[in-house]
Amino acid sequence: MQDNKPIDRDIDIGIAERSIHRVHELIHTVFTQPARAQEALQALLPQFSPEFSMVTTTGRLVGLDDVEQMFRRAAGQRPGLEISVSDMQPVWRDAAGLAMRYLETHRLDGVETSRRSVVILKRAGQGVLWHYLHETALG
């Protein structure tokens, strides 16, 4: 007998929210904990699809190799950094994935910066992979 209940799309949103939080927890570890940076980087990189690209807050278009090199250079270089993620909202979804908008805030040495980000996540197994990220710095 087939179950005809509709698929609960809110599950997708929960998976996306957990992925966003997880990726930022790993980024925080890479930046702030020199002894655990390489371990965190090894857990972080598989979160991105091989064709991942992003637009940075400065408008630069970069690929996964560039992102990996940036994380390797910055590993352990920002002790005291705080990262928070809030205001997550789905902006689009279909059978292949979804896009989420969120606010990311960094605090370091008394300076706070924020960016509004949109990430496109592709479904992969029981989770998602980061396919594209666009960050816009907030004044």
JSON list of C-alpha atoms in Angstrom, two decimals:
[
{"chain": "A", "resi": 1, "resn": "MET", "atom": "CA", "xyz": [0.00, 0.00, 0.00]},
{"chain": "A", "resi": 2, "resn": "GLN", "atom": "CA", "xyz": [1.33, 3.40, -0.95]},
{"chain": "A", "resi": 3, "resn": "ASP", "atom": "CA", "xyz": [1.29, 6.32, 1.48]},
{"chain": "A", "resi": 4, "resn": "ASN", "atom": "CA", "xyz": [-0.28, 9.31, -0.29]},
{"chain": "A", "resi": 5, "resn": "LYS", "atom": "CA", "xyz": [0.64, 11.91, 2.32]},
{"chain": "A", "resi": 6, "resn": "PRO", "atom": "CA", "xyz": [2.36, 14.98, 0.84]},
{"chain": "A", "resi": 7, "resn": "ILE", "atom": "CA", "xyz": [6.09, 15.34, 1.38]},
{"chain": "A", "resi": 8, "resn": "ASP", "atom": "CA", "xyz": [6.84, 17.71, 4.25]},
{"chain": "A", "resi": 9, "resn": "ARG", "atom": "CA", "xyz": [8.97, 20.38, 2.58]},
{"chain": "A", "resi": 10, "resn": "ASP", "atom": "CA", "xyz": [9.69, 21.94, 5.98]},
{"chain": "A", "resi": 11, "resn": "ILE", "atom": "CA", "xyz": [12.09, 19.04, 6.51]},
{"chain": "A", "resi": 12, "resn": "ASP", "atom": "CA", "xyz": [14.19, 20.50, 3.67]},
{"chain": "A", "resi": 13, "resn": "ILE", "atom": "CA", "xyz": [14.26, 23.88, 5.41]},
{"chain": "A", "resi": 14, "resn": "GLY", "atom": "CA", "xyz": [15.39, 22.25, 8.66]},
{"chain": "A", "resi": 15, "resn": "ILE", "atom": "CA", "xyz": [18.19, 20.41, 6.85]},
{"chain": "A", "resi": 16, "resn": "ALA", "atom": "CA", "xyz": [19.24, 23.67, 5.17]},
{"chain": "A", "resi": 17, "resn": "GLU", "atom": "CA", "xyz": [19.24, 25.57, 8.47]},
{"chain": "A", "resi": 18, "resn": "ARG", "atom": "CA", "xyz": [21.33, 22.87, 10.15]},
{"chain": "A", "resi": 19, "resn": "SER", "atom": "CA", "xyz": [23.79, 22.94, 7.23]},
{"chain": "A", "resi": 20, "resn": "ILE", "atom": "CA", "xyz": [24.15, 26.73, 7.46]},
{"chain": "A", "resi": 21, "resn": "HIS", "atom": "CA", "xyz": [24.81, 26.52, 11.20]},
{"chain": "A", "resi": 22, "resn": "ARG", "atom": "CA", "xyz": [27.22, 23.58, 10.80]},
{"chain": "A", "resi": 23, "resn": "VAL", "atom": "CA", "xyz": [29.25, 25.27, 8.06]},
{"chain": "A", "resi": 24, "resn": "HIS", "atom": "CA", "xyz": [29.60, 28.42, 10.16]},
{"chain": "A", "resi": 25, "resn": "GLU", "atom": "CA", "xyz": [30.60, 26.42, 13.25]},
{"chain": "A", "resi": 26, "resn": "LEU", "atom": "CA", "xyz": [33.35, 24.77, 11.20]},
{"chain": "A", "resi": 27, "resn": "ILE", "atom": "CA", "xyz": [34.47, 28.11, 9.73]},
{"chain": "A", "resi": 28, "resn": "HIS", "atom": "CA", "xyz": [34.64, 29.52, 13.26]},
{"chain": "A", "resi": 29, "resn": "THR", "atom": "CA", "xyz": [36.82, 26.61, 14.35]},
{"chain": "A", "resi": 30, "resn": "VAL", "atom": "CA", "xyz": [39.12, 27.03, 11.33]},
{"chain": "A", "resi": 31, "resn": "PHE", "atom": "CA", "xyz": [39.59, 30.75, 12.08]},
{"chain": "A", "resi": 32, "resn": "THR", "atom": "CA", "xyz": [39.90, 30.58, 15.86]},
{"chain": "A", "resi": 33, "resn": "GLN", "atom": "CA", "xyz": [41.44, 27.25, 16.92]},
{"chain": "A", "resi": 34, "resn": "PRO", "atom": "CA", "xyz": [44.87, 26.59, 15.42]},
{"chain": "A", "resi": 35, "resn": "ALA", "atom": "CA", "xyz": [45.10, 23.10, 16.97]},
{"chain": "A", "resi": 36, "resn": "ARG", "atom": "CA", "xyz": [41.77, 22.03, 15.43]},
{"chain": "A", "resi": 37, "resn": "ALA", "atom": "CA", "xyz": [41.84, 24.08, 12.21]},
{"chain": "A", "resi": 38, "resn": "GLN", "atom": "CA", "xyz": [42.96, 21.27, 9.91]},
{"chain": "A", "resi": 39, "resn": "GLU", "atom": "CA", "xyz": [40.44, 18.82, 11.36]},
{"chain": "A", "resi": 40, "resn": "ALA", "atom": "CA", "xyz": [37.66, 21.40, 10.92]},
{"chain": "A", "resi": 41, "resn": "LEU", "atom": "CA", "xyz": [38.80, 22.16, 7.38]},
{"chain": "A", "resi": 42, "resn": "GLN", "atom": "CA", "xyz": [38.63, 18.44, 6.54]},
{"chain": "A", "resi": 43, "resn": "ALA", "atom": "CA", "xyz": [35.02, 18.41, 7.78]},
{"chain": "A", "resi": 44, "resn": "LEU", "atom": "CA", "xyz": [34.18, 21.74, 6.10]},
{"chain": "A", "resi": 45, "resn": "LEU", "atom": "CA", "xyz": [35.31, 21.15, 2.52]},
{"chain": "A", "resi": 46, "resn": "PRO", "atom": "CA", "xyz": [32.99, 18.19, 1.81]},
{"chain": "A", "resi": 47, "resn": "GLN", "atom": "CA", "xyz": [30.04, 20.48, 2.60]},
{"chain": "A", "resi": 48, "resn": "PHE", "atom": "CA", "xyz": [30.63, 22.21, -0.76]},
{"chain": "A", "resi": 49, "resn": "SER", "atom": "CA", "xyz": [29.84, 20.77, -4.19]},
{"chain": "A", "resi": 50, "resn": "PRO", "atom": "CA", "xyz": [32.85, 20.45, -6.53]},
{"chain": "A", "resi": 51, "resn": "GLU", "atom": "CA", "xyz": [31.38, 23.22, -8.69]},
{"chain": "A", "resi": 52, "resn": "PHE", "atom": "CA", "xyz": [30.88, 25.60, -5.74]},
{"chain": "A", "resi": 53, "resn": "SER", "atom": "CA", "xyz": [31.37, 29.29, -6.45]},
{"chain": "A", "resi": 54, "resn": "MET", "atom": "CA", "xyz": [30.63, 32.45, -4.55]},
{"chain": "A", "resi": 55, "resn": "VAL", "atom": "CA", "xyz": [30.53, 36.21, -4.83]},
{"chain": "A", "resi": 56, "resn": "THR", "atom": "CA", "xyz": [32.40, 37.75, -1.90]},
{"chain": "A", "resi": 57, "resn": "THR", "atom": "CA", "xyz": [31.46, 40.92, -0.03]},
{"chain": "A", "resi": 58, "resn": "THR", "atom": "CA", "xyz": [33.90, 42.78, -2.29]},
{"chain": "A", "resi": 59, "resn": "GLY", "atom": "CA", "xyz": [32.20, 41.48, -5.43]},
{"chain": "A", "resi": 60, "resn": "ARG", "atom": "CA", "xyz": [34.92, 39.01, -6.38]},
{"chain": "A", "resi": 61, "resn": "LEU", "atom": "CA", "xyz": [33.80, 35.73, -7.97]},
{"chain": "A", "resi": 62, "resn": "VAL", "atom": "CA", "xyz": [35.74, 32.77, -6.55]},
{"chain": "A", "resi": 63, "resn": "GLY", "atom": "CA", "xyz": [35.61, 29.00, -6.84]},
{"chain": "A", "resi": 64, "resn": "LEU", "atom": "CA", "xyz": [36.08, 26.20, -4.37]},
{"chain": "A", "resi": 65, "resn": "ASP", "atom": "CA", "xyz": [39.89, 26.12, -4.79]},
{"chain": "A", "resi": 66, "resn": "ASP", "atom": "CA", "xyz": [40.08, 29.83, -3.93]},
{"chain": "A", "resi": 67, "resn": "VAL", "atom": "CA", "xyz": [37.86, 29.34, -0.89]},
{"chain": "A", "resi": 68, "resn": "GLU", "atom": "CA", "xyz": [39.96, 26.42, 0.31]},
{"chain": "A", "resi": 69, "resn": "GLN", "atom": "CA", "xyz": [43.17, 28.45, -0.02]},
{"chain": "A", "resi": 70, "resn": "MET", "atom": "CA", "xyz": [41.61, 31.39, 1.86]},
{"chain": "A", "resi": 71, "resn": "PHE", "atom": "CA", "xyz": [40.64, 29.08, 4.74]},
{"chain": "A", "resi": 72, "resn": "ARG", "atom": "CA", "xyz": [44.11, 27.50, 4.81]},
{"chain": "A", "resi": 73, "resn": "ARG", "atom": "CA", "xyz": [45.79, 30.95, 4.95]},
{"chain": "A", "resi": 74, "resn": "ALA", "atom": "CA", "xyz": [43.42, 32.19, 7.66]},
{"chain": "A", "resi": 75, "resn": "ALA", "atom": "CA", "xyz": [43.55, 29.03, 9.81]},
{"chain": "A", "resi": 76, "resn": "GLY", "atom": "CA", "xyz": [43.98, 29.99, 13.44]},
{"chain": "A", "resi": 77, "resn": "GLN", "atom": "CA", "xyz": [44.52, 33.67, 12.58]},
{"chain": "A", "resi": 78, "resn": "ARG", "atom": "CA", "xyz": [41.41, 35.18, 14.22]},
{"chain": "A", "resi": 79, "resn": "PRO", "atom": "CA", "xyz": [41.31, 34.20, 17.89]},
{"chain": "A", "resi": 80, "resn": "GLY", "atom": "CA", "xyz": [38.40, 35.85, 19.64]},
{"chain": "A", "resi": 81, "resn": "LEU", "atom": "CA", "xyz": [36.23, 35.95, 16.52]},
{"chain": "A", "resi": 82, "resn": "GLU", "atom": "CA", "xyz": [32.52, 35.43, 17.12]},
{"chain": "A", "resi": 83, "resn": "ILE", "atom": "CA", "xyz": [30.23, 34.42, 14.25]},
{"chain": "A", "resi": 84, "resn": "SER", "atom": "CA", "xyz": [26.45, 34.42, 14.48]},
{"chain": "A", "resi": 85, "resn": "VAL", "atom": "CA", "xyz": [23.87, 33.45, 11.91]},
{"chain": "A", "resi": 86, "resn": "SER", "atom": "CA", "xyz": [20.26, 34.64, 12.10]},
{"chain": "A", "resi": 87, "resn": "ASP", "atom": "CA", "xyz": [17.18, 35.58, 10.09]},
{"chain": "A", "resi": 88, "resn": "MET", "atom": "CA", "xyz": [17.24, 32.42, 7.94]},
{"chain": "A", "resi": 89, "resn": "GLN", "atom": "CA", "xyz": [14.47, 32.30, 5.35]},
{"chain": "A", "resi": 90, "resn": "PRO", "atom": "CA", "xyz": [13.87, 30.11, 2.33]},
{"chain": "A", "resi": 91, "resn": "VAL", "atom": "CA", "xyz": [13.65, 32.13, -0.87]},
{"chain": "A", "resi": 92, "resn": "TRP", "atom": "CA", "xyz": [13.27, 29.34, -3.45]},
{"chain": "A", "resi": 93, "resn": "ARG", "atom": "CA", "xyz": [13.10, 25.57, -3.72]},
{"chain": "A", "resi": 94, "resn": "ASP", "atom": "CA", "xyz": [12.40, 22.82, -6.19]},
{"chain": "A", "resi": 95, "resn": "ALA", "atom": "CA", "xyz": [13.12, 19.11, -6.53]},
{"chain": "A", "resi": 96, "resn": "ALA", "atom": "CA", "xyz": [16.88, 19.71, -6.93]},
{"chain": "A", "resi": 97, "resn": "GLY", "atom": "CA", "xyz": [17.49, 22.02, -3.99]},
{"chain": "A", "resi": 98, "resn": "LEU", "atom": "CA", "xyz": [16.69, 25.28, -2.29]},
{"chain": "A", "resi": 99, "resn": "ALA", "atom": "CA", "xyz": [17.99, 28.77, -1.68]},
{"chain": "A", "resi": 100, "resn": "MET", "atom": "CA", "xyz": [18.20, 30.30, 1.79]},
{"chain": "A", "resi": 101, "resn": "ARG", "atom": "CA", "xyz": [18.81, 33.89, 2.81]},
{"chain": "A", "resi": 102, "resn": "TYR", "atom": "CA", "xyz": [20.45, 34.64, 6.15]},
{"chain": "A", "resi": 103, "resn": "LEU", "atom": "CA", "xyz": [22.25, 37.32, 8.12]},
{"chain": "A", "resi": 104, "resn": "GLU", "atom": "CA", "xyz": [25.84, 36.59, 9.17]},
{"chain": "A", "resi": 105, "resn": "THR", "atom": "CA", "xyz": [27.53, 38.77, 11.80]},
{"chain": "A", "resi": 106, "resn": "HIS", "atom": "CA", "xyz": [31.19, 38.75, 12.80]},
{"chain": "A", "resi": 107, "resn": "ARG", "atom": "CA", "xyz": [32.55, 40.35, 15.98]},
{"chain": "A", "resi": 108, "resn": "LEU", "atom": "CA", "xyz": [36.27, 40.74, 16.57]},
{"chain": "A", "resi": 109, "resn": "ASP", "atom": "CA", "xyz": [38.19, 43.19, 18.77]},
{"chain": "A", "resi": 110, "resn": "GLY", "atom": "CA", "xyz": [35.08, 45.31, 19.36]},
{"chain": "A", "resi": 111, "resn": "VAL", "atom": "CA", "xyz": [34.27, 45.63, 15.65]},
{"chain": "A", "resi": 112, "resn": "GLU", "atom": "CA", "xyz": [31.07, 44.16, 14.26]},
{"chain": "A", "resi": 113, "resn": "THR", "atom": "CA", "xyz": [30.46, 43.52, 10.56]},
{"chain": "A", "resi": 114, "resn": "SER", "atom": "CA", "xyz": [27.43, 41.95, 8.95]},
{"chain": "A", "resi": 115, "resn": "ARG", "atom": "CA", "xyz": [26.55, 40.52, 5.60]},
{"chain": "A", "resi": 116, "resn": "ARG", "atom": "CA", "xyz": [23.32, 39.35, 4.03]},
{"chain": "A", "resi": 117, "resn": "SER", "atom": "CA", "xyz": [23.92, 36.05, 2.25]},
{"chain": "A", "resi": 118, "resn": "VAL", "atom": "CA", "xyz": [22.00, 33.83, -0.13]},
{"chain": "A", "resi": 119, "resn": "VAL", "atom": "CA", "xyz": [23.11, 30.21, -0.48]},
{"chain": "A", "resi": 120, "resn": "ILE", "atom": "CA", "xyz": [21.89, 27.72, -3.06]},
{"chain": "A", "resi": 121, "resn": "LEU", "atom": "CA", "xyz": [21.92, 24.23, -1.60]},
{"chain": "A", "resi": 122, "resn": "LYS", "atom": "CA", "xyz": [21.65, 21.10, -3.75]},
{"chain": "A", "resi": 123, "resn": "ARG", "atom": "CA", "xyz": [20.07, 17.98, -2.34]},
{"chain": "A", "resi": 124, "resn": "ALA", "atom": "CA", "xyz": [22.61, 15.18, -1.83]},
{"chain": "A", "resi": 125, "resn": "GLY", "atom": "CA", "xyz": [21.59, 11.94, -0.14]},
{"chain": "A", "resi": 126, "resn": "GLN", "atom": "CA", "xyz": [19.88, 12.83, 3.14]},
{"chain": "A", "resi": 127, "resn": "GLY", "atom": "CA", "xyz": [21.49, 16.29, 3.25]},
{"chain": "A", "resi": 128, "resn": "VAL", "atom": "CA", "xyz": [22.58, 19.18, 1.09]},
{"chain": "A", "resi": 129, "resn": "LEU", "atom": "CA", "xyz": [25.73, 20.49, -0.55]},
{"chain": "A", "resi": 130, "resn": "TRP", "atom": "CA", "xyz": [26.59, 24.15, -0.90]},
{"chain": "A", "resi": 131, "resn": "HIS", "atom": "CA", "xyz": [26.49, 25.00, -4.61]},
{"chain": "A", "resi": 132, "resn": "TYR", "atom": "CA", "xyz": [26.58, 28.82, -4.68]},
{"chain": "A", "resi": 133, "resn": "LEU", "atom": "CA", "xyz": [26.90, 31.63, -2.15]},
{"chain": "A", "resi": 134, "resn": "HIS", "atom": "CA", "xyz": [26.42, 35.36, -2.66]},
{"chain": "A", "resi": 135, "resn": "GLU", "atom": "CA", "xyz": [27.43, 37.70, 0.18]},
{"chain": "A", "resi": 136, "resn": "THR", "atom": "CA", "xyz": [26.52, 41.38, 0.41]},
{"chain": "A", "resi": 137, "resn": "ALA", "atom": "CA", "xyz": [28.23, 43.51, 3.05]},
{"chain": "A", "resi": 138, "resn": "LEU", "atom": "CA", "xyz": [25.93, 45.67, 5.15]},
{"chain": "A", "resi": 139, "resn": "GLY", "atom": "CA", "xyz": [26.98, 49.22, 5.94]}
]
